[in-house]
PDB file of N, CA and C in Angstrom:
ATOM      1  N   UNK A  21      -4.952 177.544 157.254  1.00 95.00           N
ATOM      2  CA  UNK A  21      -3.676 177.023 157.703  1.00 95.00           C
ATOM      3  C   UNK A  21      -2.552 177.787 157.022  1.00 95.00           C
ATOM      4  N   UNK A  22      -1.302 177.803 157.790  1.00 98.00           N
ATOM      5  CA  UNK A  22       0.108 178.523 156.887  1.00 98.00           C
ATOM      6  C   UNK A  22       0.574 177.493 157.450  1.00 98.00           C
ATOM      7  N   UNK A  23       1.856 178.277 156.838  1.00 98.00           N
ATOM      8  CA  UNK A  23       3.248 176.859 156.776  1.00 98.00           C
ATOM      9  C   UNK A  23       4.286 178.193 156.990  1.00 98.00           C
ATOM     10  N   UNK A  24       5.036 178.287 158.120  1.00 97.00           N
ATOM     11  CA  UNK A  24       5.912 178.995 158.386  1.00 97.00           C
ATOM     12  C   UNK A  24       7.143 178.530 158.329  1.00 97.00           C
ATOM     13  N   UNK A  25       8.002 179.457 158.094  1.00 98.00           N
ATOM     14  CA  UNK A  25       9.697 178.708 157.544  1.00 98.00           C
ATOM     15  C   UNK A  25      10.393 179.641 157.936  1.00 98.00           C
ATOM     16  N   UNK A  26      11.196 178.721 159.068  1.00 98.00           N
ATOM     17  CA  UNK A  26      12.457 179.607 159.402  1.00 98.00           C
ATOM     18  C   UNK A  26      13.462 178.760 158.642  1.00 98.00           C
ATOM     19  N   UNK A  27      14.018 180.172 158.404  1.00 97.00           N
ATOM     20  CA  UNK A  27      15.369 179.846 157.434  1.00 97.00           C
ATOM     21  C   UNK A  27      16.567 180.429 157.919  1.00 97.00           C
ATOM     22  N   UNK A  28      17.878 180.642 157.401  1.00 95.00           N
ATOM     23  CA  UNK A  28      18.849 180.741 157.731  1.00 95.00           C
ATOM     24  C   UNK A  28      19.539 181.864 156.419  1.00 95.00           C
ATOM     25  N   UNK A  29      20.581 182.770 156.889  1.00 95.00           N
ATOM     26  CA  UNK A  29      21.212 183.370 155.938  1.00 95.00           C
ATOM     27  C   UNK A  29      22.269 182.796 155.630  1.00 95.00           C
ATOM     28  N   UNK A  30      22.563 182.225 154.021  1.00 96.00           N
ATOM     29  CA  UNK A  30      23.737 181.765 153.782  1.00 96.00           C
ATOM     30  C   UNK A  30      23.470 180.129 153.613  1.00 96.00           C
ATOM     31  N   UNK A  31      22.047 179.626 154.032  1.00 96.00           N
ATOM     32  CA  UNK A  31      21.786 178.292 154.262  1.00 96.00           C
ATOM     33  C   UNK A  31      21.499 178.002 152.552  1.00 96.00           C
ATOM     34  N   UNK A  32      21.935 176.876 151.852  1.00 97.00           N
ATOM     35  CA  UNK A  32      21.893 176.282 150.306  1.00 97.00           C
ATOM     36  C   UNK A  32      20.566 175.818 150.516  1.00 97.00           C
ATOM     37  N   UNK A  33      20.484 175.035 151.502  1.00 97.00           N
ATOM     38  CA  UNK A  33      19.258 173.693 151.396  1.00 97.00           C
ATOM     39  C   UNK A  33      17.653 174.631 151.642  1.00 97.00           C
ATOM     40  N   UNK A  34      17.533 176.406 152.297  1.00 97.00           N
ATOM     41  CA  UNK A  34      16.679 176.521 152.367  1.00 97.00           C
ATOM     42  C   UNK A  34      16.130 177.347 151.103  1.00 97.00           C
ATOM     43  N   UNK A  35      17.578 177.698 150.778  1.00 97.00           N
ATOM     44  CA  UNK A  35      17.257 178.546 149.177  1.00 97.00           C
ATOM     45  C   UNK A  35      16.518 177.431 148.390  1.00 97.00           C
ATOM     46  N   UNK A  36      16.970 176.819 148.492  1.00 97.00           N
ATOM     47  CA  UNK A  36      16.948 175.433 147.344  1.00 97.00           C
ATOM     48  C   UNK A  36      15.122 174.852 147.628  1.00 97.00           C
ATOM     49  N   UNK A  37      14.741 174.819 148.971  1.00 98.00           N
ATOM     50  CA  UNK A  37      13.494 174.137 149.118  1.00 98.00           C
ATOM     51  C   UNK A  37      12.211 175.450 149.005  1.00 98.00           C
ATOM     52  N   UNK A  38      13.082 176.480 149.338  1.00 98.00           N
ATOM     53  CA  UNK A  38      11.852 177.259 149.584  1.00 98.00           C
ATOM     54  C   UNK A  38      10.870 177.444 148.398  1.00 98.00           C
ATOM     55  N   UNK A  39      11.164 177.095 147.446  1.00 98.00           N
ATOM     56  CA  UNK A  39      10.377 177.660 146.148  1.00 98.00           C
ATOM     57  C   UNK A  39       9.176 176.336 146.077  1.00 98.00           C
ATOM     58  N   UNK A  40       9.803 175.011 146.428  1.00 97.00           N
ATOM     59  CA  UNK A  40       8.949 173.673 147.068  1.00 97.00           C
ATOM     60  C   UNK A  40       7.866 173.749 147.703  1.00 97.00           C
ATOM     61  N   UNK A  41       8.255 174.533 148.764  1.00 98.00           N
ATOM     62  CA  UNK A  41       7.127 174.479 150.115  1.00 98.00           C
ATOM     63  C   UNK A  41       6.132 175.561 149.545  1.00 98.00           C
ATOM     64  N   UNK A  42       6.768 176.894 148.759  1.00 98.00           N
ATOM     65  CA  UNK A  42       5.723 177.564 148.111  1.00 98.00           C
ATOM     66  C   UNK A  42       4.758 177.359 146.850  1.00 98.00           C
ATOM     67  N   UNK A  43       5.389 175.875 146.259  1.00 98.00           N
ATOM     68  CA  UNK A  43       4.581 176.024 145.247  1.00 98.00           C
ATOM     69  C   UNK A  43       3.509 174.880 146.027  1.00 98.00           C
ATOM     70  N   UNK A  44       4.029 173.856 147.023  1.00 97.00           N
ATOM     71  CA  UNK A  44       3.204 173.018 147.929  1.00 97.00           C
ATOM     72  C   UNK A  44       2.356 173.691 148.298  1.00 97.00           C
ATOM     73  N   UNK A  45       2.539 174.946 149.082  1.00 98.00           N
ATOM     74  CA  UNK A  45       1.286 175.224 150.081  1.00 98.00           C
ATOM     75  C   UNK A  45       0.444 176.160 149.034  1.00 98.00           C
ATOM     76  N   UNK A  46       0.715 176.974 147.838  1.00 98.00           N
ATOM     77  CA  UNK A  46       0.090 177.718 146.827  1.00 98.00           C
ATOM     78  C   UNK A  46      -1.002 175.976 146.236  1.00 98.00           C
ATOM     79  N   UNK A  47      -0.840 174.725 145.909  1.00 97.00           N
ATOM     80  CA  UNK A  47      -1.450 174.181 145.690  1.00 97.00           C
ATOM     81  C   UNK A  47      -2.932 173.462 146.285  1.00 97.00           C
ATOM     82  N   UNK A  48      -2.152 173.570 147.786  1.00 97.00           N
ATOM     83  CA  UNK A  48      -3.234 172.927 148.651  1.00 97.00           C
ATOM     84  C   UNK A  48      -3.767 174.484 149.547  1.00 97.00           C
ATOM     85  N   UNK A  49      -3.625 175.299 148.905  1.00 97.00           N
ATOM     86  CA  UNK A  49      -4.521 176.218 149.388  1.00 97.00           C
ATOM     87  C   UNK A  49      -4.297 177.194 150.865  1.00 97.00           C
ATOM     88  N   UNK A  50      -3.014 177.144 151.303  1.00 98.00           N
ATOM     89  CA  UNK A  50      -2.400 177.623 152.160  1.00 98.00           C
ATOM     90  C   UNK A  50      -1.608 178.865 152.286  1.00 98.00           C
ATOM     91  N   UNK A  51      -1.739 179.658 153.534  1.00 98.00           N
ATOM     92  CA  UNK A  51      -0.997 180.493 154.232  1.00 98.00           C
ATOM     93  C   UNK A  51       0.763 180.264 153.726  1.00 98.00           C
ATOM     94  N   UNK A  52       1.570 180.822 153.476  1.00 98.00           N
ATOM     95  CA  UNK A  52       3.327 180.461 153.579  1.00 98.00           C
ATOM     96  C   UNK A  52       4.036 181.676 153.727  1.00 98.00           C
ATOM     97  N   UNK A  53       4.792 181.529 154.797  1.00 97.00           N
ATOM     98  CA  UNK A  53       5.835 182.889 154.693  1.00 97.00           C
ATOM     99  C   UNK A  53       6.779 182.477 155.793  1.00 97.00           C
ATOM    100  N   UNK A  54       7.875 183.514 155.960  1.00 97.00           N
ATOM    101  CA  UNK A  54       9.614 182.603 156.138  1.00 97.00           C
ATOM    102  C   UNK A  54       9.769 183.878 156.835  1.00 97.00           C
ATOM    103  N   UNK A  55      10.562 183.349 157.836  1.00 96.00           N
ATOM    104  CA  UNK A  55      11.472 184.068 159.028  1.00 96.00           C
ATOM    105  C   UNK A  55      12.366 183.679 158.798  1.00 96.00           C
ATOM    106  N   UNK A  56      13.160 185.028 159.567  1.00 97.00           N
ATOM    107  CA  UNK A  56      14.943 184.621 158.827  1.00 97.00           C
ATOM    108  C   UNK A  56      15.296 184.096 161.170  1.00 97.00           C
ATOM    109  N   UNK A  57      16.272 182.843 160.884  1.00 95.00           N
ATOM    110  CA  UNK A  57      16.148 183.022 162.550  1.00 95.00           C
ATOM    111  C   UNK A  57      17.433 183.947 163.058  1.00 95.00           C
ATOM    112  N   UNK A  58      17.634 184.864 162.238  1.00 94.00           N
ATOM    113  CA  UNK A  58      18.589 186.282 162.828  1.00 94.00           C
ATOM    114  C   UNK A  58      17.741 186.773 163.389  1.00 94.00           C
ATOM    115  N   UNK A  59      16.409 187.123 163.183  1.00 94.00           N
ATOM    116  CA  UNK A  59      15.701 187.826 163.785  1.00 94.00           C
ATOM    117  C   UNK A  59      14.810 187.108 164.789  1.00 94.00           C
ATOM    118  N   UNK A  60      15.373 185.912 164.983  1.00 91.00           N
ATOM    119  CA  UNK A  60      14.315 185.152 166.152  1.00 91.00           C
ATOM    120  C   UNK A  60      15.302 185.231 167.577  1.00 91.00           C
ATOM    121  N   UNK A  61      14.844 185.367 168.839  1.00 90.00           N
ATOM    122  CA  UNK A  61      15.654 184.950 170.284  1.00 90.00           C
ATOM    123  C   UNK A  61      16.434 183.896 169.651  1.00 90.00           C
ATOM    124  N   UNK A  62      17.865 183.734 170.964  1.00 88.00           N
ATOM    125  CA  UNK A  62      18.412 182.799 170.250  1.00 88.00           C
ATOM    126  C   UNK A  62      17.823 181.141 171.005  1.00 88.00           C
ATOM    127  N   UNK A  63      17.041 181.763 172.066  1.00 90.00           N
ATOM    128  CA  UNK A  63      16.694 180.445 173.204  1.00 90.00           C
ATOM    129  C   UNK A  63      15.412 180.176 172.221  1.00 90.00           C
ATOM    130  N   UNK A  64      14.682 180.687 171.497  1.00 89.00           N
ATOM    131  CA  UNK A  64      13.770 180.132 170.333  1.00 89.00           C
ATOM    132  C   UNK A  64      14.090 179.205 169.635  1.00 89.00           C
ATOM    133  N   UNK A  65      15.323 179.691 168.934  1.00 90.00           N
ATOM    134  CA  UNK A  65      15.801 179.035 167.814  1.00 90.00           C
ATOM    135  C   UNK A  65      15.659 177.790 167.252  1.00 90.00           C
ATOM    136  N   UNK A  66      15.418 176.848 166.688  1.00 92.00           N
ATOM    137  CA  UNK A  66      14.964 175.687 165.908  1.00 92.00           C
ATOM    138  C   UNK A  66      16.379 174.960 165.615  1.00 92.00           C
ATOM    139  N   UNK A  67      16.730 174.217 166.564  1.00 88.00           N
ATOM    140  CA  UNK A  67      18.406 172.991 166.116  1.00 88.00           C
ATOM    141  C   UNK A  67      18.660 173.109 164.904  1.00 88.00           C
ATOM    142  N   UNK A  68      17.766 173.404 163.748  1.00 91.00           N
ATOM    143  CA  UNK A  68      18.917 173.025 162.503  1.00 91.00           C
ATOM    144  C   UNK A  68      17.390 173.463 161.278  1.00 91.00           C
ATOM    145  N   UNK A  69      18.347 174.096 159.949  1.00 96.00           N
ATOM    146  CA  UNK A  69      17.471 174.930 158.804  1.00 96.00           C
ATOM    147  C   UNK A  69      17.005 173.962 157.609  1.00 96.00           C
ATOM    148  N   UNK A  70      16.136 174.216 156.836  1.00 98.00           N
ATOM    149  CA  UNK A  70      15.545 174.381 157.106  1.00 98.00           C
ATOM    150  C   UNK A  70      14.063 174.532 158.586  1.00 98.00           C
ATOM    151  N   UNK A  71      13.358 174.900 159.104  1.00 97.00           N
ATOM    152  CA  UNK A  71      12.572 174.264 159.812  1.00 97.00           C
ATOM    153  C   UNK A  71      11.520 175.010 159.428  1.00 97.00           C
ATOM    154  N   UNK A  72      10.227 174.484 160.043  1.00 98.00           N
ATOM    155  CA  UNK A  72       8.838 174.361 159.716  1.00 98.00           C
ATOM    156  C   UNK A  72       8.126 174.250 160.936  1.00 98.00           C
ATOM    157  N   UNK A  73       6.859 175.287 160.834  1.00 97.00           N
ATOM    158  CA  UNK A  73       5.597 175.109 161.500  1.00 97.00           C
ATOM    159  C   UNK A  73       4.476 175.249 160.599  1.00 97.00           C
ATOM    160  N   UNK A  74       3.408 174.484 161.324  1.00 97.00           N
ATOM    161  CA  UNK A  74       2.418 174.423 160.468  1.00 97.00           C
ATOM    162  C   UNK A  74       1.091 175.088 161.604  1.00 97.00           C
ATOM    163  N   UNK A  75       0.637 176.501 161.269  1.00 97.00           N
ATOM    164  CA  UNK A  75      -0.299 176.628 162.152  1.00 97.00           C
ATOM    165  C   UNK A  75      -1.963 176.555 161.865  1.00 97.00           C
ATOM    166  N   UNK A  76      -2.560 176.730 162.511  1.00 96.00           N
ATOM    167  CA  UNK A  76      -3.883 176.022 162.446  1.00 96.00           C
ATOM    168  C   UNK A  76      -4.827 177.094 163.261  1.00 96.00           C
ATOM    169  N   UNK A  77      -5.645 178.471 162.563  1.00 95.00           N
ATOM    170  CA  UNK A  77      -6.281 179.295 163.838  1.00 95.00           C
ATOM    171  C   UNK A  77      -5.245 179.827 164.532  1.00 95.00           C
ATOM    172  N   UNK A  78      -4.003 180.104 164.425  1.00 95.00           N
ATOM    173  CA  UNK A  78      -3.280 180.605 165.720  1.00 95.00           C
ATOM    174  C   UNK A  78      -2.261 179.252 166.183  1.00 95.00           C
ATOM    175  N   UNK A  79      -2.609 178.199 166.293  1.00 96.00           N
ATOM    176  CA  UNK A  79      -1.954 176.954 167.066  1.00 96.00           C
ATOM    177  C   UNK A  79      -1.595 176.430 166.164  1.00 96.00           C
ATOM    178  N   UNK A  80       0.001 175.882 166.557  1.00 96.00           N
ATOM    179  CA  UNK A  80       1.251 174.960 165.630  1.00 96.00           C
ATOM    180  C   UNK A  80       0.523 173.833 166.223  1.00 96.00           C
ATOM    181  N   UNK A  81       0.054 173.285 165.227  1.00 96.00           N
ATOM    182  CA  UNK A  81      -0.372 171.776 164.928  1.00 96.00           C
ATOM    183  C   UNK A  81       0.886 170.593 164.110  1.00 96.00           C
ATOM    184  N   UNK A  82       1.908 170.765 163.117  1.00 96.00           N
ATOM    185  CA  UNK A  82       3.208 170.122 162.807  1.00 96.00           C
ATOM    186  C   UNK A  82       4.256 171.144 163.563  1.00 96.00           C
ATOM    187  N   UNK A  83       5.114 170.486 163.523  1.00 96.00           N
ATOM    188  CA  UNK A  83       6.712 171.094 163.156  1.00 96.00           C
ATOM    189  C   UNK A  83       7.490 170.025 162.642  1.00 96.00           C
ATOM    190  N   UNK A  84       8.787 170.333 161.765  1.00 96.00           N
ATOM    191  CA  UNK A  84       9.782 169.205 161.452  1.00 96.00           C
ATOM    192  C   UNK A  84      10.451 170.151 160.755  1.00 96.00           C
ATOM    193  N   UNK A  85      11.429 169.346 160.456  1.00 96.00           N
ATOM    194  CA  UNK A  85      12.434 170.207 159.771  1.00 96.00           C
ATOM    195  C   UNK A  85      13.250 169.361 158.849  1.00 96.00           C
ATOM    196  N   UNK A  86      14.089 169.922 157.673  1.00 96.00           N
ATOM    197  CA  UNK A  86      15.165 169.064 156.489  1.00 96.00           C
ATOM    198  C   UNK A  86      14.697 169.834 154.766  1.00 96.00           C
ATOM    199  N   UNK A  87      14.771 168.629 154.480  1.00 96.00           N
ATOM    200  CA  UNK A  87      13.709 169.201 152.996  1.00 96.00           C
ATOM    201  C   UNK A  87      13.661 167.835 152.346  1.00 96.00           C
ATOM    202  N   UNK A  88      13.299 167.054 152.943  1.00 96.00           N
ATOM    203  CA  UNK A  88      12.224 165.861 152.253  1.00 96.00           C
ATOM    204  C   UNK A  88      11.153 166.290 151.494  1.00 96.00           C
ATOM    205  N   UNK A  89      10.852 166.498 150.210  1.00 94.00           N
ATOM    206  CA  UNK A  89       9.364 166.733 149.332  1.00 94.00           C
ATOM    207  C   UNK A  89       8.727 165.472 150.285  1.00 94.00           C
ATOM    208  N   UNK A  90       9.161 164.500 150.429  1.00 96.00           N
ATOM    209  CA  UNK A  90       8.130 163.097 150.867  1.00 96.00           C
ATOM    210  C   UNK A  90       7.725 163.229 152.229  1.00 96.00           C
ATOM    211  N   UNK A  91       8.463 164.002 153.089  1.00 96.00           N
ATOM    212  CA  UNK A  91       8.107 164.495 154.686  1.00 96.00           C
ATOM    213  C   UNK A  91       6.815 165.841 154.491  1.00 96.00           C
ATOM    214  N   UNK A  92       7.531 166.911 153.418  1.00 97.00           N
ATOM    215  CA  UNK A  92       6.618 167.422 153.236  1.00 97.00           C
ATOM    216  C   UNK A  92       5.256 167.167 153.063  1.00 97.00           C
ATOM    217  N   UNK A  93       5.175 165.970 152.274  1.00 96.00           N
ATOM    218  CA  UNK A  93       3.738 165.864 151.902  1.00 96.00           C
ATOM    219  C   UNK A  93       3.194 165.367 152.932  1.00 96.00           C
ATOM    220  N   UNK A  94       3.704 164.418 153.003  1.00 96.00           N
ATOM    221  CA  UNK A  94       3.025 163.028 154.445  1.00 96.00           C
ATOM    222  C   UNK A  94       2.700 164.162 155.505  1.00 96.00           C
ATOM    223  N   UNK A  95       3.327 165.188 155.992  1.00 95.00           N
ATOM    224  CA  UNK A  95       3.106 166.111 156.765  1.00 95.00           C
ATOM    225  C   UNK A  95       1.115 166.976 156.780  1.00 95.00           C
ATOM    226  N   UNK A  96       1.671 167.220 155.185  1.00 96.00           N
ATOM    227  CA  UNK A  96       0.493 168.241 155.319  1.00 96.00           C
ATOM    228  C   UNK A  96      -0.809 167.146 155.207  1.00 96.00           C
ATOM    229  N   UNK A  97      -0.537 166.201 154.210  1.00 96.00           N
ATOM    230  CA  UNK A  97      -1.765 165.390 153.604  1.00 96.00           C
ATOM    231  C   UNK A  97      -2.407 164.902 155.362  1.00 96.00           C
ATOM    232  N   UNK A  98      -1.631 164.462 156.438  1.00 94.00           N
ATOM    233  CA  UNK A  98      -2.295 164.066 157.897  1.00 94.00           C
ATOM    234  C   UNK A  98      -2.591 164.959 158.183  1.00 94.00           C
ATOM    235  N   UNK A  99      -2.264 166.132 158.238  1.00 92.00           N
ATOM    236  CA  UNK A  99      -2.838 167.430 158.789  1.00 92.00           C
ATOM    237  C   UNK A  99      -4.495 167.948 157.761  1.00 92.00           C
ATOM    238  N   UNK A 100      -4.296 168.010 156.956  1.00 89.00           N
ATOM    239  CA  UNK A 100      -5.293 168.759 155.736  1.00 89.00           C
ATOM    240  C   UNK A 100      -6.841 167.152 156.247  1.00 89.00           C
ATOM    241  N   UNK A 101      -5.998 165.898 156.344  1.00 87.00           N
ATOM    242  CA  UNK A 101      -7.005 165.088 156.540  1.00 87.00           C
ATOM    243  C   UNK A 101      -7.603 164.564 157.682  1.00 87.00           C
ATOM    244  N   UNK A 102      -7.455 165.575 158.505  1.00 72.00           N
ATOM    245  CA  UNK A 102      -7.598 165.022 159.911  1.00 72.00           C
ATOM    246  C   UNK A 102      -9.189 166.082 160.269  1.00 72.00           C
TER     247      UNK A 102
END
């Protein structure tokens, strides 16, 4: 599994979480790496930064977005236990 993160240039809240989600997914044994969405289409784009996918084999199994540590977890722990 990874945990993909689009982020934003200039965004506080993704500077601020990203070191979170990396030391999260470095714990439970996971994939992590970050797109900036300058470089994404803009009809792609994700409403609002931080945001998150969680893929699985190829297939986004979560998405959500903010920086809740408590969304974070509840996120992965249903996913990792399913």
């Amino acid at each position: 599994m990874e945990i993909v993160m689009i982020k934003k240039l200039g965004c506080g809240p993704c500077k601020t979480f990203e070191p979170i989600v990396k030391a999260e997914a470095k714990k439970r044994s996971l994939g992590f790496r970050h797109i900036m969405q300058e470089d994404m289409p803009e009809e792609i784009r994700p409403p609002y930064f931080p945001y998150f996918y969680l893929y699985n084999n190829g297939e986004v199994i979560e998405q959500w977005g903010g920086t809740s540590d408590r969304k974070l977890e509840k996120v992965l722990d249903r996913s990792l236990n399913k």
